[in-house]
Amino acid sequence: MKRAQVLMIAATLLLLTAVSTLLFSQSKVKFDQPVLITSAGQSADVTIAGMLFKKANVQARAISLAKASDLEGIKTLVVVAGFSSKGLGAAGISREQELDRVKSLLAAAQEKKLKIVTFHLGGKARRGNQSDDFNKMAAEVSSYLLVVKQGNEDQFFSKLAAEKKIAIELVDKIADAVQPLAKMFEK
Amino acid sequence: MERHHIVALCLLIVVAVVCTLAGREFLKMHEPDEIIPGQGVTKIENLSTYFGALAGMSSDTKVYILDSGRPGATALVLGGTHPNEPAGFMTAVVLTEHASAREGRLIVIPQVCGSGFTCTDPLEGYPQSFSVQSKSKMRTFRFGARGSNPLTEWPDPLVFLQYPSGQQLSGNEVRNLNRSYPGRPDGTVTERIAFAVMQLIERENVDIAFDLHEAAPEIPIINAIVTHEKGKDAAASALFTLESENLQYALEMSPPNFHGLSHREWGDRSPVFPYLMETSNPIQGRLRGKTNEALVVQGVDQKYYEAAQIGSMRITYNLEGEPLARRVGRHLRGVQALLGAYMESMPEKRIVVDNVPAYEQILERGIGEYLH
Ligand SMILES: [Zn+2]
């Protein structure tokens, strides 16, 4: 084998390694515990998120109506976005009150330099005017988005992620979120 | 006879014929639907067994009990809370005619709001009935109204004060069974039906109960499971199972301050785990076109397809529409998944129901395959 060929192969290998490391590191956005799960819009998807954490073996506390004071000692805030009129009814608050709560909670989390993650699990049912204010509000300040594809048919989340340079993971089904979730908190 | 006498006589005859025909149509709605209990049914009761005052009234209805003879949990399935939501009661009919209990006990009331099956809602242009071809014959079922027949509790008040919460609702909701729980023995017909259901839940020691509904495709709470807070973990677990089978559901919490609903009052007033499920029914929607039997059974509506094309629908709606078989299939699978999840959380309370057609099966073969 000529020396040039050897060099060429070596260079190619090196390049491949570099590229794969880069890709690998991109998919490895890391988060720390303790975790607080909250809702933005009071959909029952918080319960589903709680179930995902259980399946992924990651400890997390869920408080649907979390306030800034609940962030004490927390390292990662997971916001489950999506509006539900029944959920707001259950919480006994108006949509405006919920918007205010989420806004101030996110501001407090940013001030404390917590990592914020947005989950969108409810597909089309949690999209549309009523939901998208919550979806946008949470997603824009997140460093990671975990989205079930049906809720991103119009690229709402992927566009936002590209624009704000936020890592995003799209999964086909809610159950497929377990693996990326476990990875997020891998040591 | 003079000429004007002949004309008058002819007119009288025409009026008599029209009245007779219309009267027959009107009375037809009081003829009960034929429901043929399958081999799994071990006992048939009437709702009036649990509250005697319903006996002999149009609001009395059959209660089918499928007892495995083995210990376990008792499940209750209600169809026809809203008689204009056919997937709810057809699911209950399929269970009655085809299913059997292997462990525990299943109680089915296909047409719980019997009174509402005796009329249709005015100004909606709904068909009075629809038909499904079974293995042996054409089966016809009534398509009723959302609430109880206004003739049984006329007139509606201006404002309906829900009992006992005192919550104010619009007057016509007074005939809505799913606003009338827990009901009262000396109340309206609708409150009496609600009272009888509460009595049944108590006397039969029901552990888990389903109230099966449908709603217009454009409303947000659709293809949904509504749960009382005590049942939310089981509901979330069922939702995972259903999703893994490509059946998408939204999980919704029952608002504690919205009274009279099954998922609220059953849960608050008895140990039961209540679940309400919704499928998407184009004939209830405001965008619908021609309102006929075909729309009930096939669920194909061009306008809903167009609405989906421009992205204004929260659910997938394609040219296949939302056929009754698919809606019944969803309800059947939803009930099964929730029973499974319930057993996971309460291992000592087993309830296993056999011979329930699978979603794919009923979609492929139709509902008739599972009716006598
Ligand atoms: Zn209904």
Short mmCIF file of N, CA and C in Angstrom, two decimals, chain B residues 37-43 65-68 95-101 106 355:
data_model
loop_
_atom_site.label_atom_id
_atom_site.label_comp_id
_atom_site.label_asym_id
_atom_site.label_seq_id
_atom_site.Cartn_x
_atom_site.Cartn_y
_atom_site.Cartn_z
N PRO B 37 -79.46 -11.26 24.87
CA PRO B 37 -78.35 -11.60 25.76
C PRO B 37 -77.58 -12.82 25.27
N GLY B 38 -76.27 -12.74 25.36
CA GLY B 38 -75.43 -13.85 24.93
C GLY B 38 -75.26 -14.87 26.04
N GLN B 39 -74.41 -15.87 25.77
CA GLN B 39 -74.22 -16.95 26.74
C GLN B 39 -73.55 -16.48 28.02
N GLY B 40 -72.88 -15.35 27.94
CA GLY B 40 -72.18 -14.84 29.12
C GLY B 40 -73.11 -14.23 30.16
N VAL B 41 -74.34 -13.89 29.73
CA VAL B 41 -75.27 -13.23 30.67
C VAL B 41 -75.86 -14.28 31.61
N THR B 42 -75.66 -14.06 32.92
CA THR B 42 -76.13 -15.06 33.88
C THR B 42 -77.41 -14.62 34.58
N LYS B 43 -77.74 -13.33 34.48
CA LYS B 43 -78.92 -12.83 35.17
C LYS B 43 -79.35 -11.52 34.51
N ILE B 65 -76.27 -8.97 33.81
CA ILE B 65 -75.19 -9.34 34.71
C ILE B 65 -74.43 -10.54 34.14
N LEU B 66 -73.12 -10.38 33.98
CA LEU B 66 -72.26 -11.44 33.47
C LEU B 66 -71.35 -11.85 34.62
N ASP B 67 -71.74 -12.96 35.28
CA ASP B 67 -71.04 -13.36 36.50
C ASP B 67 -70.20 -14.61 36.20
N SER B 68 -68.91 -14.53 36.51
CA SER B 68 -68.03 -15.68 36.26
C SER B 68 -68.25 -16.77 37.30
N LEU B 95 -71.09 -6.09 24.32
CA LEU B 95 -70.68 -6.80 25.54
C LEU B 95 -71.79 -7.74 26.01
N THR B 96 -73.03 -7.25 25.97
CA THR B 96 -74.17 -8.06 26.43
C THR B 96 -74.36 -9.29 25.55
N GLU B 97 -74.22 -9.10 24.25
CA GLU B 97 -74.53 -10.20 23.34
C GLU B 97 -73.35 -11.14 23.11
N HIS B 98 -72.13 -10.69 23.38
CA HIS B 98 -70.98 -11.49 22.97
C HIS B 98 -70.00 -11.84 24.08
N ALA B 99 -69.88 -10.99 25.10
CA ALA B 99 -68.82 -11.18 26.08
C ALA B 99 -69.20 -12.17 27.18
N SER B 100 -68.21 -12.59 27.93
CA SER B 100 -68.47 -13.39 29.13
C SER B 100 -67.38 -13.09 30.15
N ALA B 101 -67.70 -13.29 31.43
CA ALA B 101 -66.72 -13.00 32.48
C ALA B 101 -65.98 -14.27 32.85
N LEU B 106 -69.25 -8.64 35.53
CA LEU B 106 -69.49 -7.46 34.70
C LEU B 106 -70.98 -7.18 34.66
N ASN B 355 -64.07 -12.95 25.24
CA ASN B 355 -64.92 -12.81 24.04
C ASN B 355 -65.29 -11.36 23.73
#
